[in-house]
Coordinates of C-alpha atoms and ligand atoms in Angstrom, one line a residue:
M1 CA 37.4 -13.4 -0.1
D2 CA 38.6 -10.7 2.3
T3 CA 35.6 -8.6 3.2
I4 CA 34.7 -5.3 4.9
L5 CA 31.4 -5.6 6.6
I6 CA 29.2 -2.5 6.6
L7 CA 26.4 -2.3 9.2
D8 CA 23.6 -0.1 7.8
F9 CA 21.8 2.2 10.2
G10 CA 19.7 3.7 7.4
S11 CA 21.9 6.4 5.9
Q12 CA 21.2 7.3 2.3
Y13 CA 25.0 6.9 1.7
T14 CA 25.4 3.3 2.9
Q15 CA 25.3 1.9 -0.7
L16 CA 27.8 4.5 -1.7
L17 CA 30.1 3.3 1.1
G18 CA 29.9 -0.2 -0.2
R19 CA 30.6 0.9 -3.7
R20 CA 33.5 3.2 -2.9
I21 CA 35.3 0.6 -0.7
R22 CA 34.9 -1.9 -3.6
E23 CA 36.6 0.6 -5.8
T24 CA 39.8 0.0 -3.7
G25 CA 39.5 -3.6 -4.8
V26 CA 38.2 -4.9 -1.4
Y27 CA 34.9 -6.7 -1.3
T28 CA 32.1 -5.3 0.9
E29 CA 28.9 -6.7 2.3
I30 CA 26.0 -4.7 3.9
L31 CA 23.9 -6.0 6.8
P32 CA 21.3 -4.2 8.8
G33 CA 22.9 -2.2 11.6
D34 CA 21.4 -4.4 14.3
A35 CA 21.8 -7.8 12.6
P36 CA 23.2 -10.6 14.8
V37 CA 26.9 -10.9 14.3
D38 CA 28.7 -14.2 15.1
A39 CA 31.7 -16.1 14.0
G40 CA 29.9 -17.3 10.9
T41 CA 29.0 -13.7 9.8
L42 CA 32.6 -12.6 10.4
R43 CA 34.3 -15.5 8.6
D44 CA 36.0 -13.5 5.9
V45 CA 35.5 -10.1 7.5
K46 CA 38.7 -8.1 8.1
G47 CA 37.1 -4.9 9.4
I48 CA 33.7 -3.3 10.1
V49 CA 32.2 0.0 9.1
L50 CA 29.2 1.5 11.0
S51 CA 27.2 3.7 8.7
G52 CA 25.5 7.0 9.1
S53 CA 21.8 7.2 10.0
P54 CA 18.7 9.4 10.1
W55 CA 18.5 8.5 13.9
S56 CA 20.1 10.4 16.8
V57 CA 21.9 8.1 19.2
Y58 CA 20.0 9.6 22.2
E59 CA 16.6 8.9 20.7
D60 CA 14.5 6.0 22.0
G61 CA 14.8 3.0 19.6
A62 CA 18.0 4.3 18.0
P63 CA 19.6 1.2 16.4
A64 CA 22.8 -0.2 17.9
P65 CA 25.2 -3.0 16.6
D66 CA 25.4 -6.4 18.1
A67 CA 27.8 -6.4 21.1
T68 CA 30.2 -8.8 19.2
V69 CA 31.2 -5.9 16.9
Y70 CA 33.0 -4.2 19.8
T71 CA 34.5 -7.4 21.2
C72 CA 35.6 -9.4 18.1
G73 CA 38.9 -7.6 17.9
L74 CA 38.4 -6.4 14.3
P75 CA 39.1 -2.7 13.4
V76 CA 35.9 -0.7 13.4
L77 CA 35.3 2.6 11.5
G78 CA 32.3 4.7 12.5
V79 CA 31.0 7.1 9.9
C80 CA 28.9 10.0 11.3
Y81 CA 26.2 8.2 13.3
G82 CA 28.7 5.3 13.5
I83 CA 31.2 7.3 15.6
Q84 CA 28.4 8.9 17.6
R85 CA 27.1 5.5 18.4
M86 CA 30.5 4.3 19.6
T87 CA 30.9 7.5 21.6
Q88 CA 27.6 6.9 23.4
D89 CA 28.2 3.1 23.8
F90 CA 31.5 3.7 25.5
G91 CA 30.3 6.4 27.9
G92 CA 31.0 9.7 26.0
S93 CA 28.3 12.1 25.1
V94 CA 26.6 13.4 21.9
R95 CA 24.6 16.6 21.6
T96 CA 22.6 18.5 19.0
L97 CA 24.5 21.2 17.2
R98 CA 23.1 24.7 17.2
E99 CA 23.6 24.8 13.5
R100 CA 23.9 21.7 11.2
E101 CA 27.4 21.2 9.6
Y102 CA 26.5 20.7 6.0
G103 CA 28.7 20.7 2.8
R104 CA 32.4 21.1 2.3
K105 CA 34.4 21.7 5.5
V106 CA 38.1 21.9 6.1
V107 CA 39.4 19.3 8.6
E108 CA 42.7 20.1 10.5
L109 CA 44.6 16.9 11.4
I110 CA 46.1 17.3 14.8
A111 CA 47.8 13.9 15.1
R112 CA 49.4 11.5 12.7
D113 CA 47.3 8.4 12.1
P114 CA 47.3 5.5 9.6
L115 CA 43.7 6.5 8.6
F116 CA 45.2 9.6 7.1
E117 CA 48.4 8.0 5.8
G118 CA 49.8 10.2 3.0
F119 CA 47.8 13.3 4.0
G120 CA 49.2 16.8 4.9
S121 CA 47.9 18.8 7.8
S122 CA 44.4 19.5 6.4
F123 CA 41.9 18.5 3.7
T124 CA 38.4 19.4 2.6
S125 CA 35.8 17.0 3.9
W126 CA 32.1 16.8 3.2
M127 CA 29.7 16.9 6.2
S128 CA 26.0 16.4 6.8
H129 CA 25.1 16.1 10.5
G130 CA 23.0 17.8 13.1
D131 CA 24.5 16.0 16.1
S132 CA 28.1 16.1 17.2
I133 CA 30.4 14.6 19.8
E134 CA 30.4 16.7 22.9
R135 CA 32.7 14.5 25.0
P136 CA 34.7 11.6 23.5
A137 CA 34.3 8.3 25.3
E138 CA 37.2 7.1 27.5
G139 CA 40.1 5.8 25.4
F140 CA 39.1 7.9 22.4
E141 CA 41.1 10.9 21.3
V142 CA 40.3 13.5 18.8
I143 CA 42.7 13.5 15.8
G144 CA 40.9 15.9 13.5
L145 CA 38.9 19.0 14.0
S146 CA 36.6 21.1 11.8
D147 CA 35.7 24.8 12.1
G148 CA 34.9 25.9 15.6
G149 CA 36.7 22.9 17.1
I150 CA 34.1 20.3 16.3
P151 CA 35.5 16.8 16.5
A152 CA 35.8 15.5 12.9
A153 CA 38.0 12.4 13.4
L154 CA 38.7 10.2 16.5
R155 CA 40.5 7.0 17.3
N156 CA 40.8 4.5 20.1
R157 CA 44.3 3.0 19.7
E158 CA 43.9 0.2 22.1
K159 CA 40.7 -1.1 20.7
R160 CA 41.5 -0.2 17.1
F161 CA 38.4 1.9 16.6
W162 CA 38.3 4.9 14.4
G163 CA 35.5 7.4 13.6
V164 CA 34.9 10.2 11.2
Q165 CA 32.1 12.8 11.5
F166 CA 32.3 13.5 7.7
H167 CA 31.4 11.3 4.8
P168 CA 34.5 9.9 3.0
E169 CA 32.2 8.0 0.6
V170 CA 30.8 11.2 -0.9
T171 CA 32.8 12.3 -4.0
H172 CA 32.9 15.9 -2.7
C173 CA 35.1 14.7 0.1
E174 CA 38.6 15.4 -1.0
R175 CA 40.7 12.1 -0.9
G176 CA 37.7 10.3 0.7
I177 CA 38.7 7.2 -1.3
D178 CA 42.2 7.3 0.2
I179 CA 40.7 7.3 3.7
L180 CA 38.6 4.3 2.8
R181 CA 41.7 2.6 1.3
N182 CA 43.8 3.4 4.3
F183 CA 41.2 1.8 6.5
A184 CA 40.4 -1.3 4.4
I185 CA 43.8 -2.2 3.2
G186 CA 46.2 -0.2 5.5
I187 CA 44.5 -0.8 8.8
C188 CA 42.4 -3.9 8.3
R189 CA 44.9 -5.6 6.0
A190 CA 42.1 -6.8 3.7
R191 CA 43.5 -8.1 0.4
P192 CA 42.1 -6.3 -2.7
E193 CA 40.8 -9.5 -4.3
W194 CA 37.6 -8.1 -5.8
T195 CA 38.0 -8.1 -9.6
M196 CA 35.4 -8.6 -12.2
A197 CA 37.3 -11.3 -14.0
R198 CA 37.2 -13.3 -10.9
Y199 CA 33.5 -12.6 -10.4
V200 CA 32.7 -13.8 -13.9
D201 CA 34.5 -17.1 -13.3
E202 CA 32.8 -17.7 -10.0
A203 CA 29.4 -16.6 -11.2
K204 CA 29.6 -18.9 -14.2
A205 CA 30.7 -21.9 -12.0
R206 CA 27.9 -21.2 -9.5
M207 CA 25.4 -21.0 -12.3
R208 CA 26.5 -24.3 -13.9
E209 CA 26.4 -26.1 -10.6
R210 CA 23.0 -24.8 -9.7
V211 CA 21.3 -25.2 -13.1
G212 CA 23.1 -28.1 -14.6
A213 CA 21.4 -29.2 -17.8
S214 CA 18.0 -27.8 -16.9
P215 CA 16.3 -25.3 -19.2
V216 CA 16.5 -21.6 -18.3
L217 CA 14.0 -18.8 -18.9
M218 CA 14.9 -15.1 -18.9
L219 CA 12.7 -12.1 -19.3
I220 CA 14.6 -9.4 -21.2
S221 CA 13.6 -5.7 -20.7
G222 CA 16.3 -4.3 -23.0
G223 CA 17.9 -2.5 -20.0
V224 CA 21.6 -3.0 -19.0
D225 CA 20.9 -5.4 -16.1
S226 CA 18.8 -8.0 -18.0
T227 CA 21.1 -7.8 -21.0
V228 CA 24.3 -8.3 -19.0
A229 CA 22.6 -11.2 -17.1
A230 CA 21.7 -12.7 -20.5
A231 CA 25.2 -12.4 -21.7
L232 CA 26.6 -14.0 -18.6
T233 CA 24.0 -16.8 -18.8
L234 CA 24.7 -17.5 -22.5
S235 CA 28.4 -17.7 -21.7
A236 CA 27.9 -20.1 -18.8
L237 CA 25.3 -22.5 -20.1
P238 CA 24.7 -24.5 -23.3
R239 CA 22.9 -22.0 -25.5
E240 CA 20.2 -24.4 -26.5
N241 CA 19.0 -24.5 -22.9
V242 CA 18.6 -20.7 -22.6
N243 CA 15.1 -19.3 -23.5
L244 CA 14.9 -15.5 -23.8
M245 CA 11.6 -13.7 -23.8
Y246 CA 11.1 -10.0 -24.7
V247 CA 7.8 -8.3 -24.5
D248 CA 7.3 -5.3 -26.8
T249 CA 4.8 -3.3 -24.9
G250 CA 4.6 -0.6 -27.5
L251 CA 5.9 1.7 -24.8
M252 CA 9.5 1.3 -25.8
R253 CA 11.9 3.9 -27.2
K254 CA 12.4 4.4 -30.9
D255 CA 14.0 1.4 -32.5
E256 CA 14.6 -0.2 -29.1
T257 CA 13.0 -3.5 -30.0
V258 CA 15.1 -3.9 -33.1
E259 CA 18.3 -3.1 -31.2
V260 CA 17.5 -5.5 -28.3
M261 CA 16.9 -8.3 -30.9
R262 CA 20.2 -7.5 -32.6
T263 CA 22.1 -7.5 -29.3
L264 CA 20.6 -10.8 -28.2
H265 CA 21.4 -12.5 -31.6
S266 CA 24.9 -11.1 -31.4
L267 CA 25.3 -12.9 -28.1
G268 CA 24.6 -16.1 -29.9
A269 CA 21.1 -16.6 -28.4
E270 CA 19.2 -19.3 -30.2
H271 CA 15.8 -19.1 -28.6
V272 CA 14.5 -15.6 -28.5
R273 CA 10.8 -15.1 -28.2
R274 CA 9.6 -11.6 -29.2
V275 CA 6.1 -11.0 -28.0
D276 CA 4.3 -8.2 -29.8
A277 CA 1.9 -7.0 -27.2
E278 CA 1.5 -3.3 -28.2
A279 CA -2.2 -3.6 -29.1
E280 CA -2.9 -5.3 -25.8
F281 CA -1.1 -2.7 -23.7
L282 CA -2.6 0.3 -25.5
A283 CA -6.1 -1.2 -25.4
S284 CA -5.8 -1.6 -21.6
L285 CA -4.6 1.9 -21.2
A286 CA -7.3 3.5 -23.4
G287 CA -9.1 6.4 -21.7
V288 CA -7.0 6.2 -18.5
S289 CA -5.0 9.2 -17.4
E290 CA -4.5 8.8 -13.7
P291 CA -0.7 8.0 -13.1
E292 CA -1.1 5.3 -10.5
E293 CA -3.9 3.6 -12.4
K294 CA -1.7 3.6 -15.5
R295 CA 1.2 2.0 -13.6
R296 CA -1.2 -0.6 -12.2
I297 CA -2.6 -1.4 -15.6
I298 CA 0.8 -1.7 -17.2
G299 CA 2.0 -4.0 -14.3
D300 CA -1.1 -6.2 -14.7
A301 CA -0.6 -6.4 -18.4
F302 CA 3.0 -7.5 -18.0
I303 CA 1.9 -10.2 -15.6
R304 CA -0.9 -11.4 -17.9
V305 CA 1.3 -11.5 -21.0
Q306 CA 4.2 -13.1 -19.2
Q307 CA 2.1 -15.9 -17.7
R308 CA 0.4 -16.7 -21.1
E309 CA 3.7 -16.6 -23.1
V310 CA 5.6 -18.6 -20.5
E311 CA 2.9 -21.3 -20.5
R312 CA 3.2 -21.4 -24.3
L313 CA 6.9 -22.1 -24.0
G314 CA 6.1 -25.4 -22.3
I315 CA 9.0 -25.5 -19.9
P316 CA 7.3 -25.3 -16.5
D317 CA 10.3 -26.3 -14.4
A318 CA 12.8 -24.0 -16.1
F319 CA 15.0 -21.9 -13.8
L320 CA 14.3 -18.2 -14.0
V321 CA 17.4 -16.1 -14.4
Q322 CA 17.0 -12.5 -13.2
G323 CA 19.2 -9.4 -13.4
T324 CA 18.6 -8.4 -9.8
L325 CA 21.3 -6.1 -8.4
Y326 CA 22.8 -5.8 -4.9
T327 CA 21.0 -2.5 -4.6
D328 CA 17.6 -4.1 -5.4
L329 CA 18.2 -6.7 -2.7
V330 CA 19.1 -4.1 -0.1
E331 CA 16.3 -1.8 -1.1
S332 CA 13.6 -4.3 -1.2
G333 CA 14.8 -5.5 2.2
K334 CA 14.9 -9.1 1.0
G335 CA 18.7 -9.5 1.2
V336 CA 19.4 -7.6 4.4
G337 CA 16.4 -7.6 6.6
K338 CA 13.3 -5.5 7.0
K339 CA 14.9 -2.4 8.2
A340 CA 16.5 -1.5 4.9
H341 CA 14.7 1.4 3.2
V342 CA 11.9 0.4 0.9
I343 CA 12.0 3.5 -1.2
K344 CA 11.6 2.0 -4.6
S345 CA 9.5 -1.0 -3.8
H346 CA 6.6 0.4 -5.9
H347 CA 8.9 0.0 -9.0
N348 CA 9.1 -3.7 -8.6
V349 CA 6.0 -5.5 -9.9
R350 CA 5.2 -8.5 -7.7
S351 CA 4.9 -11.0 -10.5
P352 CA 3.2 -14.3 -9.6
L353 CA 5.7 -16.0 -12.0
I354 CA 8.6 -14.8 -10.0
E355 CA 6.9 -15.6 -6.7
E356 CA 6.1 -19.1 -7.9
K357 CA 9.7 -19.7 -9.2
R358 CA 11.1 -18.4 -5.9
A359 CA 8.8 -20.7 -3.9
K360 CA 10.1 -23.7 -6.0
G361 CA 13.8 -22.5 -5.5
L362 CA 14.1 -21.9 -9.3
V363 CA 15.3 -18.2 -9.2
V364 CA 18.9 -17.5 -10.1
E365 CA 20.2 -14.0 -9.7
P366 CA 23.8 -13.9 -11.0
L367 CA 24.3 -10.1 -10.5
D368 CA 22.9 -10.0 -7.0
R369 CA 26.3 -9.1 -5.5
L370 CA 26.9 -6.2 -7.9
Y371 CA 26.3 -2.5 -8.1
K372 CA 25.2 -0.8 -11.3
D373 CA 28.7 0.5 -12.2
E374 CA 30.0 -3.0 -11.7
V375 CA 27.4 -4.5 -14.0
R376 CA 28.6 -2.1 -16.6
V377 CA 32.2 -3.2 -16.1
L378 CA 31.0 -6.8 -16.3
G379 CA 29.1 -6.1 -19.5
R380 CA 32.2 -4.7 -21.2
L381 CA 34.2 -7.7 -20.0
L382 CA 31.6 -9.9 -21.7
G383 CA 32.0 -7.9 -24.9
L384 CA 28.7 -6.0 -24.9
P385 CA 28.9 -2.8 -27.0
E386 CA 29.0 0.6 -25.2
S387 CA 25.6 1.5 -26.7
V388 CA 24.1 -1.2 -24.5
V389 CA 26.4 -0.9 -21.5
A390 CA 26.3 2.9 -21.0
R391 CA 22.6 3.3 -21.8
H392 CA 20.6 5.5 -19.4
P393 CA 18.1 3.7 -17.2
F394 CA 14.6 3.3 -18.5
P395 CA 11.6 2.6 -16.2
G396 CA 9.6 -0.6 -16.4
P397 CA 6.4 1.1 -17.5
G398 CA 8.3 2.9 -20.3
L399 CA 6.7 5.6 -22.2
G400 CA 3.5 4.9 -20.3
V401 CA 4.8 7.2 -17.6
R402 CA 6.3 9.7 -20.0
V403 CA 3.3 10.4 -22.1
L404 CA 1.4 12.3 -19.4
G405 CA -2.3 11.7 -19.2
E406 CA -3.9 9.4 -21.6
V407 CA -1.5 7.2 -23.6
T408 CA -2.2 6.7 -27.3
R409 CA -0.2 5.2 -30.1
E410 CA 0.0 8.7 -31.8
K411 CA 1.4 10.3 -28.6
C412 CA 3.9 7.5 -28.1
D413 CA 5.1 8.0 -31.7
I414 CA 5.5 11.7 -31.2
L415 CA 7.4 11.2 -27.9
R416 CA 9.6 8.5 -29.5
D417 CA 10.6 10.9 -32.2
A418 CA 11.3 13.8 -29.9
D419 CA 13.2 11.6 -27.5
A420 CA 15.3 10.1 -30.3
V421 CA 16.3 13.6 -31.5
Y422 CA 17.1 14.7 -27.9
I423 CA 19.3 11.7 -27.3
S424 CA 21.1 11.9 -30.6
E425 CA 21.8 15.6 -29.9
L426 CA 23.2 14.7 -26.5
R427 CA 25.4 12.1 -28.2
S428 CA 26.7 14.4 -30.9
R429 CA 27.4 17.1 -28.4
G430 CA 29.4 14.7 -26.2
L431 CA 27.0 15.1 -23.3
Y432 CA 25.3 11.7 -23.2
D433 CA 27.9 10.0 -21.0
L434 CA 28.1 13.0 -18.6
I435 CA 24.4 12.7 -17.8
W436 CA 23.0 10.0 -15.6
Q437 CA 19.5 10.0 -17.2
A438 CA 18.0 12.1 -19.9
F439 CA 14.6 11.8 -21.7
C440 CA 11.7 13.7 -23.1
V441 CA 8.2 13.9 -21.5
L442 CA 5.1 14.6 -23.6
L443 CA 2.9 17.1 -21.7
P444 CA -0.9 16.7 -22.0
V445 CA -1.3 20.2 -23.3
R446 CA -1.1 21.8 -26.7
S447 CA 0.1 25.4 -27.1
V448 CA -0.1 27.9 -29.8
G449 CA 2.6 28.5 -32.3
V450 CA 3.2 29.8 -35.8
A451 CA 4.1 27.8 -38.9
G452 CA 4.6 30.0 -42.0
D453 CA 1.8 32.5 -41.7
V454 CA -0.7 30.3 -39.9
R455 CA -1.2 29.7 -36.2
K456 CA -1.1 26.1 -35.2
Y457 CA -1.4 24.1 -32.0
G458 CA 1.5 21.9 -31.2
W459 CA 2.4 19.5 -28.4
V460 CA 4.8 20.5 -25.6
A461 CA 7.9 18.4 -24.9
A462 CA 9.7 18.7 -21.6
L463 CA 13.4 17.8 -21.4
R464 CA 14.7 16.0 -18.4
A465 CA 18.4 15.6 -17.7
V466 CA 19.8 14.7 -14.3
A467 CA 23.1 14.0 -12.5
S468 CA 22.8 11.2 -10.0
S469 CA 24.7 8.2 -8.6
D470 CA 21.8 5.9 -8.0
G471 CA 18.5 7.7 -8.8
M472 CA 17.6 8.1 -5.2
T473 CA 18.5 11.8 -5.3
A474 CA 19.2 13.9 -8.4
D475 CA 20.5 17.3 -9.5
V476 CA 19.5 19.1 -12.6
Y477 CA 22.1 18.7 -15.3
P478 CA 23.6 22.2 -15.8
F479 CA 23.4 22.5 -19.6
E480 CA 25.1 25.4 -21.4
T481 CA 22.4 27.7 -22.8
R482 CA 23.6 27.2 -26.4
D483 CA 23.1 23.4 -26.0
L484 CA 19.6 23.8 -24.7
L485 CA 18.7 26.2 -27.6
G486 CA 20.3 23.8 -30.1
I487 CA 18.4 20.8 -28.8
S488 CA 15.1 22.7 -28.7
A489 CA 15.6 23.8 -32.3
A490 CA 16.5 20.3 -33.4
I491 CA 13.3 18.9 -31.9
T492 CA 10.9 21.4 -33.2
N493 CA 12.5 21.3 -36.7
R494 CA 12.5 17.5 -36.9
V495 CA 9.3 16.7 -35.1
P496 CA 6.6 18.9 -36.5
A497 CA 3.9 17.8 -34.0
I498 CA 6.0 19.5 -31.2
G499 CA 5.5 23.2 -31.1
R500 CA 7.3 24.1 -27.9
V501 CA 10.1 22.7 -25.8
V502 CA 10.7 23.4 -22.1
Y503 CA 13.4 22.3 -19.7
D504 CA 12.6 20.8 -16.3
I505 CA 14.8 22.5 -13.7
S506 CA 13.7 20.5 -10.6
S507 CA 16.0 18.4 -8.5
K508 CA 15.0 15.3 -6.6
P509 CA 13.8 15.9 -3.9
P510 CA 11.3 17.5 -4.0
A511 CA 10.5 16.4 -7.6
T512 CA 11.0 12.8 -8.8
I513 CA 13.0 12.0 -11.9
E514 CA 10.0 10.7 -13.9
W515 CA 7.0 13.0 -14.1
E516 CA 4.4 10.3 -13.3
Ligands
LIG1 P1 11.8 8.4 -9.7 O1 10.9 8.9 -10.8 O2 11.2 7.6 -8.7 O3 12.8 7.5 -10.5 O4 12.7 9.6 -9.2 C1 14.1 7.0 -10.0 C2 14.6 6.1 -11.0 O5 13.8 4.9 -11.2 C3 13.3 4.8 -12.5 N1 11.9 4.4 -12.4 C4 11.5 3.1 -12.5 N2 12.2 2.0 -12.9 N3 10.2 0.8 -12.8 C5 11.5 0.9 -13.0 O6 12.1 -0.2 -13.4 C6 9.4 1.9 -12.5 O7 8.2 1.8 -12.3 C7 10.1 3.1 -12.4 N4 9.7 4.4 -12.0 C8 10.8 5.1 -12.1 C9 13.4 6.2 -13.1 O8 13.5 6.1 -14.5 C10 14.7 6.7 -12.4 O9 15.8 6.1 -13.1

């Protein structure tokens, strides 16, 4: 399939570049910026994008692409660091700006170019850079300028290289998607062959070939990824070979376990093992309030329960199907080399079961080329209901990290009730789908209130609601005041144990999305 290769120099936007170009229908792959590039790597590649980076090109150790990138004859688009890199590599110069260019900036186009096909004389871009091109390299000409004459777009006609100082992948960049389409389809002539229907057919065929008539084991968390992976597996393989296991940790949301079971049965699953491990998890957590310690205990309990229950199933050589996403691979550095950022590695429990299956070559990851949005599209294509497909993310340790301090059954119940009211209010107000992730947190304090004529102490619930594209950064969701007041009243009316509701107005960074 025609592919645009993205070389990742560590920008927080690299994943977004991959996703946005795929929105034009052209398939993308990401490799570390300095990965070796040869004829094999370039087999289906029609063009190359060099990403942004936290590095400055003039720093010692600043990463550079394999020389083949510049000699293979394919069109290259440098984004931010990417064009600075090309400038430096071809003899131009890059300097630090006195003042960073950040946010929306108008770009004046001073020459006609296929990269801006269909554009007028200017558009609003989105910038985030502290370095700038001082002198373009030989053969490069400036075709767009931002305020103060700073080069914003360049080209080298002979070599078929382009560069932009702004970020076309960020949604605030007006018509950024058109720039990416003009590059991928207009300039590189890549065919837009990336469709989910095709992916489903190929993924099913790959799975049948790999697994054959062997048994398969899947650990279901109830989240979108594992549910979609289960739906795909059940549609690809004989159902009697598919063994699904769901561990109810007691740290799930209200009615979650019942809904997960219902969904799995509606997919035609025959072998679903529901493990009720609430008592075991809560007993291990008793008396513990330190967040990292809680996470460790929950992780260990998962591993223990998994090992025990999988042994009970008695299918030692079963393939393990996992809902790993492309982002997980890139982030954990497994898929694309050690330089990829390891920001969320602490989220992924290193399970001996997974390690053992991997060592035996028994891990199948049918979603490992997909981004989260694409998994949702796939889920819809496989007939999963919107309530499953559009559900907000939920962390592995569940309510264990949302009941702050010591976790008890009573506190989990209170939090479950408050969270359910919050979410149903968001749905009835038409806000749920506008928010990337929303949930309640139970604070480890009680505050005074009045009920009738008596003073009483109630728990405090904090509301979290964030806008984000991948959870790496997040903005506070800007509620209307009347919605906040309505939600607060609904929670205190319907959950008597809650005496006070507060709204968390911290973005990430500096805060994280979860409180623990
Ligand atoms: P933070 O709190 O790090 O969360 O800003 C970013 C996103 O990751 C989710 N999260 C987790 N997911 N296991 C998971 O599977 C975890 O341990 C975990 N911790 C946080 C969080 O809900 C948010 O979507």
